[in-house]
Tab-separated table of C-alpha atoms in Angstrom:
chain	number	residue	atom	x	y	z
A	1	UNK	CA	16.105	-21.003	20.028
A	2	UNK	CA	13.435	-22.966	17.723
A	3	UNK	CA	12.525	-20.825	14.911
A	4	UNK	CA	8.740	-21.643	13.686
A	5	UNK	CA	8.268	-20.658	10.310
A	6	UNK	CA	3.940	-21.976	11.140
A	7	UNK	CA	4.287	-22.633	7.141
A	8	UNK	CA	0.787	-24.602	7.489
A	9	UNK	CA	-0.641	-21.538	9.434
A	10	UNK	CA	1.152	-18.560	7.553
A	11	UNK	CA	1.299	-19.645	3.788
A	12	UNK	CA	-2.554	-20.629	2.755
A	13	UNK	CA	-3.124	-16.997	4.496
A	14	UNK	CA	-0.779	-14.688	3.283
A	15	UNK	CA	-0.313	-15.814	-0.132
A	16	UNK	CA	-3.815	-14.843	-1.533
A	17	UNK	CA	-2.930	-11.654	0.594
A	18	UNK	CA	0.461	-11.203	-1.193
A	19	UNK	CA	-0.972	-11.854	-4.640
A	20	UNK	CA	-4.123	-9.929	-4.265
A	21	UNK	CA	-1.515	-6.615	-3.253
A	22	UNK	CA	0.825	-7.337	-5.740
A	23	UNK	CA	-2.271	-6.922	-8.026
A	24	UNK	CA	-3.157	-3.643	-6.990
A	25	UNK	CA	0.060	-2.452	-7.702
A	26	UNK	CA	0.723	-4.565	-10.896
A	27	UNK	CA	-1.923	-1.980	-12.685
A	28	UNK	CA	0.471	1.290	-11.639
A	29	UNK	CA	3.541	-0.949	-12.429
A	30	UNK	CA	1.551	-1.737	-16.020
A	31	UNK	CA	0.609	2.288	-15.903
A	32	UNK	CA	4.424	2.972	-15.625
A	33	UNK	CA	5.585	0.277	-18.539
A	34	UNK	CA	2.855	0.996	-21.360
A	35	UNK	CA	3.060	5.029	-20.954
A	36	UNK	CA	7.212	4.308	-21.064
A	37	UNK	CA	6.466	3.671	-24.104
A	38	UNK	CA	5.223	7.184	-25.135
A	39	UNK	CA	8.143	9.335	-23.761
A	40	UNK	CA	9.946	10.349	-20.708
A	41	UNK	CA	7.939	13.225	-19.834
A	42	UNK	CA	4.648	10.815	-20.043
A	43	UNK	CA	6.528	8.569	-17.579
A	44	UNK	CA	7.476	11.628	-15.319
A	45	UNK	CA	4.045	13.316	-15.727
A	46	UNK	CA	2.544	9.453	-14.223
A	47	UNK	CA	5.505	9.721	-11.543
A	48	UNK	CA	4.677	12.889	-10.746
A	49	UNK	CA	0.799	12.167	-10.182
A	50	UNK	CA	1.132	8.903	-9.062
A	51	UNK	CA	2.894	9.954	-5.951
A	52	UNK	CA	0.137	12.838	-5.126
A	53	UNK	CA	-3.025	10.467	-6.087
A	54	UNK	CA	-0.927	7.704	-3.210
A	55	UNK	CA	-0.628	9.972	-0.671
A	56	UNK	CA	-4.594	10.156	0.290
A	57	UNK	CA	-4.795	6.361	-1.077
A	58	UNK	CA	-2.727	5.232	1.470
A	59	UNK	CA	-4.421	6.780	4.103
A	60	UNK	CA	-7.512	5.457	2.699
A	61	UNK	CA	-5.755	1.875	2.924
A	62	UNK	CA	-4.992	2.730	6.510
A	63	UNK	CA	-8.679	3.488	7.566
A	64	UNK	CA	-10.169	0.161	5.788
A	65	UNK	CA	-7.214	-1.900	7.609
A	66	UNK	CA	-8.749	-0.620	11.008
A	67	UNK	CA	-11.920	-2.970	10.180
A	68	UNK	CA	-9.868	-5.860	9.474
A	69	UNK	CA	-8.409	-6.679	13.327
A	70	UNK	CA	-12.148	-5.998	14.718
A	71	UNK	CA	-13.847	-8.514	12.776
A	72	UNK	CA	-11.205	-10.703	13.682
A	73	UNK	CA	-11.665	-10.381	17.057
A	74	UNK	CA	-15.245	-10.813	16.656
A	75	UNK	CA	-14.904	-13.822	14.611
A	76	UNK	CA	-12.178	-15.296	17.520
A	77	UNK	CA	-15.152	-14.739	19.802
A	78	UNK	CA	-17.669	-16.560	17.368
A	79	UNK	CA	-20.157	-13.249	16.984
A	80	UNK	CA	-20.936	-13.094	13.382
A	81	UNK	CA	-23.364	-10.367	13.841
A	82	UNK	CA	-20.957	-8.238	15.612
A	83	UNK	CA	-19.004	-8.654	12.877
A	84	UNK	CA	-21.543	-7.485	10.059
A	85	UNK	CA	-22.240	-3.999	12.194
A	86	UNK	CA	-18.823	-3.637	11.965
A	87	UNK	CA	-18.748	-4.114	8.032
A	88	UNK	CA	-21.906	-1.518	7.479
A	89	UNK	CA	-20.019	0.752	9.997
A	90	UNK	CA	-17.117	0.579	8.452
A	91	UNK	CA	-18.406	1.231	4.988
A	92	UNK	CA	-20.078	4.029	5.959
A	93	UNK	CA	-16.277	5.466	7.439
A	94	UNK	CA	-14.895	4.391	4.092
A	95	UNK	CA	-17.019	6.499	1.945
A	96	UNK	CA	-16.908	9.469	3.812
A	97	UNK	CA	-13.208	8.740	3.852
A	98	UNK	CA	-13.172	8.966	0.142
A	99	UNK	CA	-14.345	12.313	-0.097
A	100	UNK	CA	-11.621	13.546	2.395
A	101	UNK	CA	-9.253	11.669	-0.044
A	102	UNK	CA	-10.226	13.713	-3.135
A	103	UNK	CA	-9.912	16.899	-1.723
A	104	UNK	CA	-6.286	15.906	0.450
A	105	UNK	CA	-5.507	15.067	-3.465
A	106	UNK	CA	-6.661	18.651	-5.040
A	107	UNK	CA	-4.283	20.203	-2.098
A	108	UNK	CA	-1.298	18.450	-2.630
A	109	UNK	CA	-1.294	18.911	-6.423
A	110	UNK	CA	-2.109	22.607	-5.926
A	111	UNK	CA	1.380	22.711	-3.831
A	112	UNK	CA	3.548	20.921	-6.164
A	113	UNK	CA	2.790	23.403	-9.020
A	114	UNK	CA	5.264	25.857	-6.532
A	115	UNK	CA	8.444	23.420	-6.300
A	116	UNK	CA	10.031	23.726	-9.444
A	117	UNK	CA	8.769	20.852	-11.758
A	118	UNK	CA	8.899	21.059	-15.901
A	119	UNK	CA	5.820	22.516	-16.465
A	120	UNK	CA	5.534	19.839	-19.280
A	121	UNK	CA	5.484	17.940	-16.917
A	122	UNK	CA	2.652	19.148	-14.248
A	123	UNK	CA	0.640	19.735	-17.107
A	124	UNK	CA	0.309	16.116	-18.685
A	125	UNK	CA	0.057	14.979	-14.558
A	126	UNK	CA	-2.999	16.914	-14.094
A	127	UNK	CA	-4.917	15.214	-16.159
A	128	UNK	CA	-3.782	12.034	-14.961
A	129	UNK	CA	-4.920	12.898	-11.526
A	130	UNK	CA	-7.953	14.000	-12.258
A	131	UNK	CA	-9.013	10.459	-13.372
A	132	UNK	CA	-7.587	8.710	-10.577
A	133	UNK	CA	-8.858	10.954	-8.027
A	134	UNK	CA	-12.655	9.079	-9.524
A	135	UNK	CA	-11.823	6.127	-8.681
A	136	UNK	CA	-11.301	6.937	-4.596
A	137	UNK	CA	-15.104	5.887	-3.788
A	138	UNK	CA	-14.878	2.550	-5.360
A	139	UNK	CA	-11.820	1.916	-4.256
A	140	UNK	CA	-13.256	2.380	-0.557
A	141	UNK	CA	-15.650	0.575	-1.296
A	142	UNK	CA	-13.985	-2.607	-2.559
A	143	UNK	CA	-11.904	-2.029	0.477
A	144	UNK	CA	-15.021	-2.247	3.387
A	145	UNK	CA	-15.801	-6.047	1.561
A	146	UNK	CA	-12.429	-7.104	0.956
A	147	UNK	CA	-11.188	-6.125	4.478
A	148	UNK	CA	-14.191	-7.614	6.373
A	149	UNK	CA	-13.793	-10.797	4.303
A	150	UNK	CA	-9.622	-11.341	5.560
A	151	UNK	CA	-10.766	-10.552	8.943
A	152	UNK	CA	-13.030	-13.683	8.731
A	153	UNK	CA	-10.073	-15.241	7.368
A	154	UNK	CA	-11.297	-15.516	3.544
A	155	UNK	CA	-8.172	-14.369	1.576
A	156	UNK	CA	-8.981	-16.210	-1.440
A	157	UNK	CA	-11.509	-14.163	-2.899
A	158	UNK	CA	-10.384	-11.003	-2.625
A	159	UNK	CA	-7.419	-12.279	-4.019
A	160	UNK	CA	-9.472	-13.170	-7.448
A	161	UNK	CA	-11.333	-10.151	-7.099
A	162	UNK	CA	-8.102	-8.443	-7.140
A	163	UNK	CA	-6.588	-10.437	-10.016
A	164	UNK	CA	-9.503	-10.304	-12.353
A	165	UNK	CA	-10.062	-6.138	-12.096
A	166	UNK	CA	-6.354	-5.873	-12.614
A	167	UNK	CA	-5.900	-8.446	-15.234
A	168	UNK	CA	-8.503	-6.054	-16.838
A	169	UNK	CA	-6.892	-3.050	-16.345
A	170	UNK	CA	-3.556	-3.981	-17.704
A	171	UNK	CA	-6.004	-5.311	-20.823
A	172	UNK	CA	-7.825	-2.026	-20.912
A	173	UNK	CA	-4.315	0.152	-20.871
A	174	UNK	CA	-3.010	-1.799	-24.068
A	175	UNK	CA	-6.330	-0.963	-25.681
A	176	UNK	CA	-6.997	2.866	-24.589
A	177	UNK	CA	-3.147	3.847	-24.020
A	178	UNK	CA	-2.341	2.989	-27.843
A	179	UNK	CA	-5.828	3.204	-29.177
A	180	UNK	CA	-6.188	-0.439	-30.923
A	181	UNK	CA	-8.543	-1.569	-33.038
A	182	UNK	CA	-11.410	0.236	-32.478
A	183	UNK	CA	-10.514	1.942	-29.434
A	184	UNK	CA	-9.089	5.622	-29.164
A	185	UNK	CA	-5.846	6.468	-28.541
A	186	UNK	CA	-5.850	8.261	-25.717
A	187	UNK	CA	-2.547	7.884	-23.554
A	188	UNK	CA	-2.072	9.142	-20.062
A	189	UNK	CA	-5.851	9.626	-19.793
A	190	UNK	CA	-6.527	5.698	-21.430
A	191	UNK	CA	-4.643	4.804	-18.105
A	192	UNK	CA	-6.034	6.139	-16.164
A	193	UNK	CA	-9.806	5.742	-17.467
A	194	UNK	CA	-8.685	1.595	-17.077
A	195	UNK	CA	-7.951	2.355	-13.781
A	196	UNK	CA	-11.642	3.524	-12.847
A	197	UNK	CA	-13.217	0.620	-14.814
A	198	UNK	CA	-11.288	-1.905	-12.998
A	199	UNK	CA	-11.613	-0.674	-10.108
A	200	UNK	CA	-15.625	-0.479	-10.049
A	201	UNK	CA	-15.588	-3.991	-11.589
A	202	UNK	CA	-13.579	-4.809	-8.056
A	203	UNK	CA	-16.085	-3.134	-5.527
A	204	UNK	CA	-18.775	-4.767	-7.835
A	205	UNK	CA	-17.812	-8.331	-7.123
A	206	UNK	CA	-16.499	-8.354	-3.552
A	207	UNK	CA	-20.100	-6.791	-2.584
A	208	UNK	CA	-21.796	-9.861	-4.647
A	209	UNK	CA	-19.702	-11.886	-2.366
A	210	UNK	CA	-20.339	-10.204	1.097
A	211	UNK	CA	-24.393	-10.083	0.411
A	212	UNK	CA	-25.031	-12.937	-2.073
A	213	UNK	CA	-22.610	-15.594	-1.349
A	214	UNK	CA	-22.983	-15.853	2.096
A	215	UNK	CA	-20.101	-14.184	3.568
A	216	UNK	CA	-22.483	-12.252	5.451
A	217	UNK	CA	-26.222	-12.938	6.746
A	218	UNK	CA	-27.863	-10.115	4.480
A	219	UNK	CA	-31.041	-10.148	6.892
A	220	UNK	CA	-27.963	-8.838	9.841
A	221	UNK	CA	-26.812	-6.523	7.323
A	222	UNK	CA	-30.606	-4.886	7.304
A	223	UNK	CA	-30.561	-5.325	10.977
A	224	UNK	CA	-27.283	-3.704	12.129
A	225	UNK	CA	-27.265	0.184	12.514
A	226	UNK	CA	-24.853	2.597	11.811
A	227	UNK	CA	-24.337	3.991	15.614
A	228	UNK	CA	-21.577	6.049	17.256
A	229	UNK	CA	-19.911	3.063	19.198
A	230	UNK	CA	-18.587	1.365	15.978
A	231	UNK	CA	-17.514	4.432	14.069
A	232	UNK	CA	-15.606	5.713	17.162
A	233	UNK	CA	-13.995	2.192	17.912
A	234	UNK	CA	-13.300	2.273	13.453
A	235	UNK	CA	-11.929	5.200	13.860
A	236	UNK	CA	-9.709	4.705	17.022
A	237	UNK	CA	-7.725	2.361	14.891
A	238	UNK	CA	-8.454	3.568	10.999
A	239	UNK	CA	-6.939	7.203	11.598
A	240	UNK	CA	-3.666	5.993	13.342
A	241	UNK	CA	-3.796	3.309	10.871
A	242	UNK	CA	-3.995	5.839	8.316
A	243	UNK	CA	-1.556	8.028	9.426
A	244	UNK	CA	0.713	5.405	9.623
A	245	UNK	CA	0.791	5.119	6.085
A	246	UNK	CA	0.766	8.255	5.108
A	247	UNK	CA	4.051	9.151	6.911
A	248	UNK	CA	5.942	6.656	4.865
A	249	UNK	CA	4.325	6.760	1.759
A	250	UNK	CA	4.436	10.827	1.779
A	251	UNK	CA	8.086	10.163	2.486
A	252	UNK	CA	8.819	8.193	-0.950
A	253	UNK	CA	6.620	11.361	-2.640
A	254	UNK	CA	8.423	13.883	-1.147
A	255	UNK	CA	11.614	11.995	-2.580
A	256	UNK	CA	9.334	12.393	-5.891
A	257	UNK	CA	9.252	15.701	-5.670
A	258	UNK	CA	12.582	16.773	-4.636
A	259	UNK	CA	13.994	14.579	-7.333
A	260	UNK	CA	11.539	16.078	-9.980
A	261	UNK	CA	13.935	19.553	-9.322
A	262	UNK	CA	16.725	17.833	-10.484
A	263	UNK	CA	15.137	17.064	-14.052
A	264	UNK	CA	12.806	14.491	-16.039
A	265	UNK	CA	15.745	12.130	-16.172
A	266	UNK	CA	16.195	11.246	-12.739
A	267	UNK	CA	12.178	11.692	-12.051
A	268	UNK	CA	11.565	9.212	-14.422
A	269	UNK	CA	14.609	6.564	-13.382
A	270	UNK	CA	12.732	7.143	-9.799
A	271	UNK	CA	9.815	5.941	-10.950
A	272	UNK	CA	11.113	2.623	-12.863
A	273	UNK	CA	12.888	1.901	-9.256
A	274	UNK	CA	10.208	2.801	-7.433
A	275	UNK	CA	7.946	0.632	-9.410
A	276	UNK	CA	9.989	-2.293	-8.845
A	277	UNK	CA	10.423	-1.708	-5.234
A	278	UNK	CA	6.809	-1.748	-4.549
A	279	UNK	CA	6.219	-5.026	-5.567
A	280	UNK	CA	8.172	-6.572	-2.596
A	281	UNK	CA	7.016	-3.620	-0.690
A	282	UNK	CA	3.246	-5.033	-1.295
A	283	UNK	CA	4.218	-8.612	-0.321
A	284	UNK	CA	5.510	-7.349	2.598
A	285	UNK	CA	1.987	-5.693	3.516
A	286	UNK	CA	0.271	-8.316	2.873
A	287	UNK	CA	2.286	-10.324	5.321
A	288	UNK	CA	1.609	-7.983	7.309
A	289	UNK	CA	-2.495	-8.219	6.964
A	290	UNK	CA	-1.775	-12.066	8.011
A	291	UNK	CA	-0.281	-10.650	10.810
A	292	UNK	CA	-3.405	-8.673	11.114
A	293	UNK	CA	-5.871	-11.778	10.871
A	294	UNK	CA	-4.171	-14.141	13.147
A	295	UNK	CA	-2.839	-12.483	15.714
A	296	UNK	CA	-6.269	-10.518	15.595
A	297	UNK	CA	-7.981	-13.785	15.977
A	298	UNK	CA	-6.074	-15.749	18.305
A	299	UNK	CA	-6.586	-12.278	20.680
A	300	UNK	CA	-10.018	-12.584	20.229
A	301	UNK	CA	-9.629	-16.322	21.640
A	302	UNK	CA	-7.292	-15.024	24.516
A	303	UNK	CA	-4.541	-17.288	22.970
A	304	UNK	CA	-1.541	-14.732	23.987
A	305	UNK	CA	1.214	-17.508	23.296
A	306	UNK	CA	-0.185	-17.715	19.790
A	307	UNK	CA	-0.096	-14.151	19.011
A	308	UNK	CA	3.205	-13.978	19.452
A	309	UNK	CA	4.179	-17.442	17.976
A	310	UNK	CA	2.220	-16.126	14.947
A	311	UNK	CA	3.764	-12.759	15.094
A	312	UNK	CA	7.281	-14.486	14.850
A	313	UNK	CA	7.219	-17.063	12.533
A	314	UNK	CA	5.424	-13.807	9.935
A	315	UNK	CA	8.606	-11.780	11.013
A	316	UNK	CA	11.176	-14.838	9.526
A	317	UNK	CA	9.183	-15.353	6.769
A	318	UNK	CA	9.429	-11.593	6.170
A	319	UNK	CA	13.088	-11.472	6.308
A	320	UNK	CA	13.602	-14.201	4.184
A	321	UNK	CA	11.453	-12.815	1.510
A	322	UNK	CA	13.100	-9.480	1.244
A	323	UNK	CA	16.339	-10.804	1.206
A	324	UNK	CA	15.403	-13.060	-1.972
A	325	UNK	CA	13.770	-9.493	-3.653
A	326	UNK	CA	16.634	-7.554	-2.377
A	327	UNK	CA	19.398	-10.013	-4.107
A	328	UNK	CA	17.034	-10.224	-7.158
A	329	UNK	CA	17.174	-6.137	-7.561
A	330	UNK	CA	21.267	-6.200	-7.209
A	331	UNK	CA	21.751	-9.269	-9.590
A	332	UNK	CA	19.400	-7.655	-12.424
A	333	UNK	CA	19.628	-3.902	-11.611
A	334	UNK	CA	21.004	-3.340	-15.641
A	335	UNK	CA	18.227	-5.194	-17.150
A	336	UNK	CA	15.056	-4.876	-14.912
A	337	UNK	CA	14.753	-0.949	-16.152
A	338	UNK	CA	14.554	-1.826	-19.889
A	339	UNK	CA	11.268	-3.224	-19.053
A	340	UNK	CA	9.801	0.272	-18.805
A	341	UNK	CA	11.712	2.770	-20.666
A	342	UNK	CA	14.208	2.945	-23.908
A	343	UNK	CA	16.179	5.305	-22.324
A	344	UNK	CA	19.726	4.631	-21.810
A	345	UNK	CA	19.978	7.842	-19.095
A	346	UNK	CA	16.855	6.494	-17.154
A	347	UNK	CA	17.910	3.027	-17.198
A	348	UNK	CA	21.612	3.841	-15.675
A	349	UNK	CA	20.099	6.202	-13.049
A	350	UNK	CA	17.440	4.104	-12.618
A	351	UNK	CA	20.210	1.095	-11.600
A	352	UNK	CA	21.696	3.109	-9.058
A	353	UNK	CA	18.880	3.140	-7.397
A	354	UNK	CA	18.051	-0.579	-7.138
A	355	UNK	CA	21.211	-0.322	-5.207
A	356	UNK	CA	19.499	1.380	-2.398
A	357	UNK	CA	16.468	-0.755	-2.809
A	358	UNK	CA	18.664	-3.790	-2.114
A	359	UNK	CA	19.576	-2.502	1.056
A	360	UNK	CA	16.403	-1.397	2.750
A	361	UNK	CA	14.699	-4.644	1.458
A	362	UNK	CA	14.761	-6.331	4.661
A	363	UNK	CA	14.266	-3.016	6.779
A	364	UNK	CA	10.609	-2.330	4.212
A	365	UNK	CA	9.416	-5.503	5.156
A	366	UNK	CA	9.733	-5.652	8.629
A	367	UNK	CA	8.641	-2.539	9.318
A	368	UNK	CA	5.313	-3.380	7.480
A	369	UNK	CA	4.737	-6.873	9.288
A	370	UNK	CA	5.300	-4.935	12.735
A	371	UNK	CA	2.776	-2.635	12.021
A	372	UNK	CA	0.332	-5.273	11.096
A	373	UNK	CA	1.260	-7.208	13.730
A	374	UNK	CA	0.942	-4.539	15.980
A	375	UNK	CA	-2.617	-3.885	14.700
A	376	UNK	CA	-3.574	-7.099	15.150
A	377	UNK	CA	-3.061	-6.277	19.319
A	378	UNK	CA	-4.981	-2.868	18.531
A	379	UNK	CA	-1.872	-0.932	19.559
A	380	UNK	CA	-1.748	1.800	16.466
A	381	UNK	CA	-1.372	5.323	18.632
A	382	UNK	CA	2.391	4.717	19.415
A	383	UNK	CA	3.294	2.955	16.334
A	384	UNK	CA	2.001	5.999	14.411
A	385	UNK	CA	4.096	8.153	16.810
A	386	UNK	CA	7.065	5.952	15.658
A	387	UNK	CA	6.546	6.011	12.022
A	388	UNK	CA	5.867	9.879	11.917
A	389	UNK	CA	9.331	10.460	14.259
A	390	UNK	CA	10.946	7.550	11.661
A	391	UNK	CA	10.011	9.478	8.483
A	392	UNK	CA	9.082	13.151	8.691
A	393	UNK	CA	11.986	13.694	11.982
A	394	UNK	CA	14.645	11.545	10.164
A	395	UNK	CA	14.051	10.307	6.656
A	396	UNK	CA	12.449	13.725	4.891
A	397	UNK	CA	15.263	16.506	6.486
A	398	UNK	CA	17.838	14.168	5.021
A	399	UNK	CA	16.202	13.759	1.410
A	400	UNK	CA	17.026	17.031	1.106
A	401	UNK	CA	20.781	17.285	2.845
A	402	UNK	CA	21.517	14.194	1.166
A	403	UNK	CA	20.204	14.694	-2.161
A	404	UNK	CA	21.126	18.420	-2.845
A	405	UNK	CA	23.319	19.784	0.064
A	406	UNK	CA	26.101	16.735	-0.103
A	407	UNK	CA	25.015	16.765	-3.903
A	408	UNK	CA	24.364	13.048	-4.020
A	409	UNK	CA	20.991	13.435	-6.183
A	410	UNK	CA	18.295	11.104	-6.196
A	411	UNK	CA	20.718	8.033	-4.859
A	412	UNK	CA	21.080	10.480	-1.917
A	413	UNK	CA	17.198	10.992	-1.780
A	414	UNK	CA	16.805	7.326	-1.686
A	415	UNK	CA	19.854	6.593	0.954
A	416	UNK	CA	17.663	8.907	3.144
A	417	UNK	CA	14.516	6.640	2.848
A	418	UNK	CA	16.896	3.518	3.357
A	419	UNK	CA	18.026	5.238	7.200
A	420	UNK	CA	13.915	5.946	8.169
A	421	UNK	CA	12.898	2.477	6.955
A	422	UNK	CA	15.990	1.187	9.068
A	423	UNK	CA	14.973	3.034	12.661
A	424	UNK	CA	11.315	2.412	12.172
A	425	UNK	CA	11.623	-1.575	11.271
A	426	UNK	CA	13.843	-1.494	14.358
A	427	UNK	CA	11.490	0.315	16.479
A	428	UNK	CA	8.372	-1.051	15.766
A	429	UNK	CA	9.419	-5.063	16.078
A	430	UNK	CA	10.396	-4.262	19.927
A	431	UNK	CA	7.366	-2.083	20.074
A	432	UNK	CA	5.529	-5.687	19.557
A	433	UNK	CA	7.718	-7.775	21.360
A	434	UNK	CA	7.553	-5.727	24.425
A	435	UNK	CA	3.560	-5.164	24.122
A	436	UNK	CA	3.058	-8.795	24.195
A	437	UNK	CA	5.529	-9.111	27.178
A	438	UNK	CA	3.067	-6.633	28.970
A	439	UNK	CA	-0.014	-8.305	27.952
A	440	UNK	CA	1.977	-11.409	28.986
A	441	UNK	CA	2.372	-10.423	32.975
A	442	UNK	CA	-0.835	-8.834	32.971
């Protein structure tokens, strides 16, 4: 068997995807290392709210990724206009979406004041959440333009977008976190008030680039309506999409808040590891968007044999990737904490679990590039199906048995996660090679 890496293909594609995700989580992973610096209940307070305020931001994610595999089957058919009613469709999904996001937010942080946290620690996270919950609408909105511009295959400027507003933000945290210079010193809340500018800076610019660059024909922007077809055909794939997300991402916050009973210590060490582990955990998404845009495209062109060429040679490149991060977390384990926090306690605990990370590395990554893969075909019902049996059947019930029954704390919590990411990785790559097979003899 030849194995086709499609470097020429693959790499000038996914690498402004890869950098432009690792960008939107460089400004938690800068969140997590400046408000180290203030104390380990500030860093469990922003673990603690971080994984509510992700929960309904994933799921946002989900529902702007359902634009991107239309407009690239619109673009494979060379129907530009098709594609801008999608965009105004989709934007109008988006913001509505936000809204849902802020209240799924105000009920999930209602609940966790009733599962035993340090009320220290709920208290400073409340007022973190607040702030991020402001910054849904822009968010969505940066989202519509920077997911209609990969599915014309434009990368590269969301990418800068992406850069800049988070460049900023990390800029913005040293001045309103420590209060320098003329600036306040305001914390928690400087965090997350950086967080909101950067991200309206973001929406700003892609928009500038849709309407005034010529990404899209503004006179079809005034001319496409906002009609049932498109929000139904949005919505066949954003909600799935969403859900998708969710189901894993609620996963790693329930392992937030079942470690947050076992103290600030381990809370905190979770989120140092968990910081780390979703850097290669973005790379891997945005592999997966590639996945997204070409095998979208080359549908649209009824090119079947270059879907799934395309599909594969994302899949190796996958693999390969996650191993590297995975061997980079084991080597390093003792060092990489000290990054974010002073603390000798969290930095051990926080080791232990870059153990774990190593080991689900490859299973994270795959299971991402399957699912964009598989949204690049438009199949999202089943896959959601899988990820929901994958996390919530297997992964969550044994969180708990792991980490508190067998007593193995939050390395048990985590070993948990490792066995969901393991069944749905495995699942979902035959899901795709058998629905190409179908589309194959068809």
């Amino acid at each position: 068997m030849r194995w086709d890496f499609q470097w020429r293909e693959n790499i000038p594609l996914a690498l402004p995807v890869i950098v432009g995700q690792i960008g939107h989580i460089a400004a938690s992973v800068a969140d997590s290392m400046m408000v180290g610096a203030l104390g380990t209940i500030p860093l469990a307070a922003v673990s603690l709210a971080s994984s509510i305020a992700s929960v309904p931001l994933v799921f946002g994610i989900g529902m702007a990724y359902g634009l991107t595999p239309m407009v690239a089957h619109a673009m494979g058919q060379a129907r530009p206009f098709k594609a801008v009613r999608l965009l105004k469709n989709g934007t109008v999904v988006n913001a509505f979406t936000s809204a849902f996001m802020f209240l799924f937010a105000l009920v999930l942080f209602w609940g966790i004041q009733f599962t035993g946290q340090e009320p220290a620690v709920v208290e400073e996270a409340r007022t973190y959440l607040w702030i991020i919950m402001a910054s849904y609408l822009p968010f969505m909105l940066f989202m519509s333009a920077k997911q209609y511009l990969e599915g014309m295959g434009d990368t590269k400027t969301p990418m800068r977008i992406s850069l800049y507003g988070n460049v900023g933000n990390i800029g913005l945290n040293a001045l309103l976190i420590y209060g320098w210079g003329p600036f306040p010193e305001w914390g928690i809340v400087g965090a997350g008030v950086a967080t909101i500018i950067a991200r309206g800076y973001m929406m700003m610019a892609a928009w500038w680039f849709v309407l005034r660059r010529g990404k899209a024909d503004p006179a079809d922007w005034l001319r496409a309506k906002v009609t049932s077809y498109p929000i139904r055909a949005l919505l066949k794939i954003g909600i799935p999409s969403g859900f998708q997300y969710i189901f894993e991402v609620s996963a790693f916050a329930a392992s937030a808040w079942i470690i947050g009973t076992l103290g600030a210590t381990p809370l905190a060490a979770h989120q140092v590891a968990i910081s780390l582990a979703s850097i290669s955990y973005m790379a891997a998404t945005g592999l997966g968007a590639a996945a997204t845009i070409r095998i979208g495209q080359a549908m649209g062109r009824k090119d079947l044999a270059g879907a799934k060429a395309a599909g594969t040679s994302l899949f190796l490149i996958t693999i390969i990737f996650m191993a590297l991060t995975g061997l980079t977390f084991f080597v390093f384990r003792h060092q990489l904490p000290w990054a974010y926090t002073q603390d000798p306690a969290v930095v051990a605990s926080a080791a232990a679990l870059l153990v774990v990370a190593t080991i689900f590395q490859i299973s994270d990554g795959v299971q991402a590039t399957a699912l964009g893969a598989l949204r690049g075909i438009q199949d999202v019902r089943v896959p959601t199906a899988i990820t929901f049996v994958a996390y919530y059947v297997i992964a969550l019930p044994l969180e708990w048995y792991f980490g508190h029954i067998l007593g193995w704390g939050a390395v048990g919590v985590w070993s948990a996660l490792a066995v969901g990411l393991t069944v749905s990785a495995m699942w979902l790559s035959l899901r795709f090679y058998r629905g190409m097979e179908r589309r194959r003899v068809a």
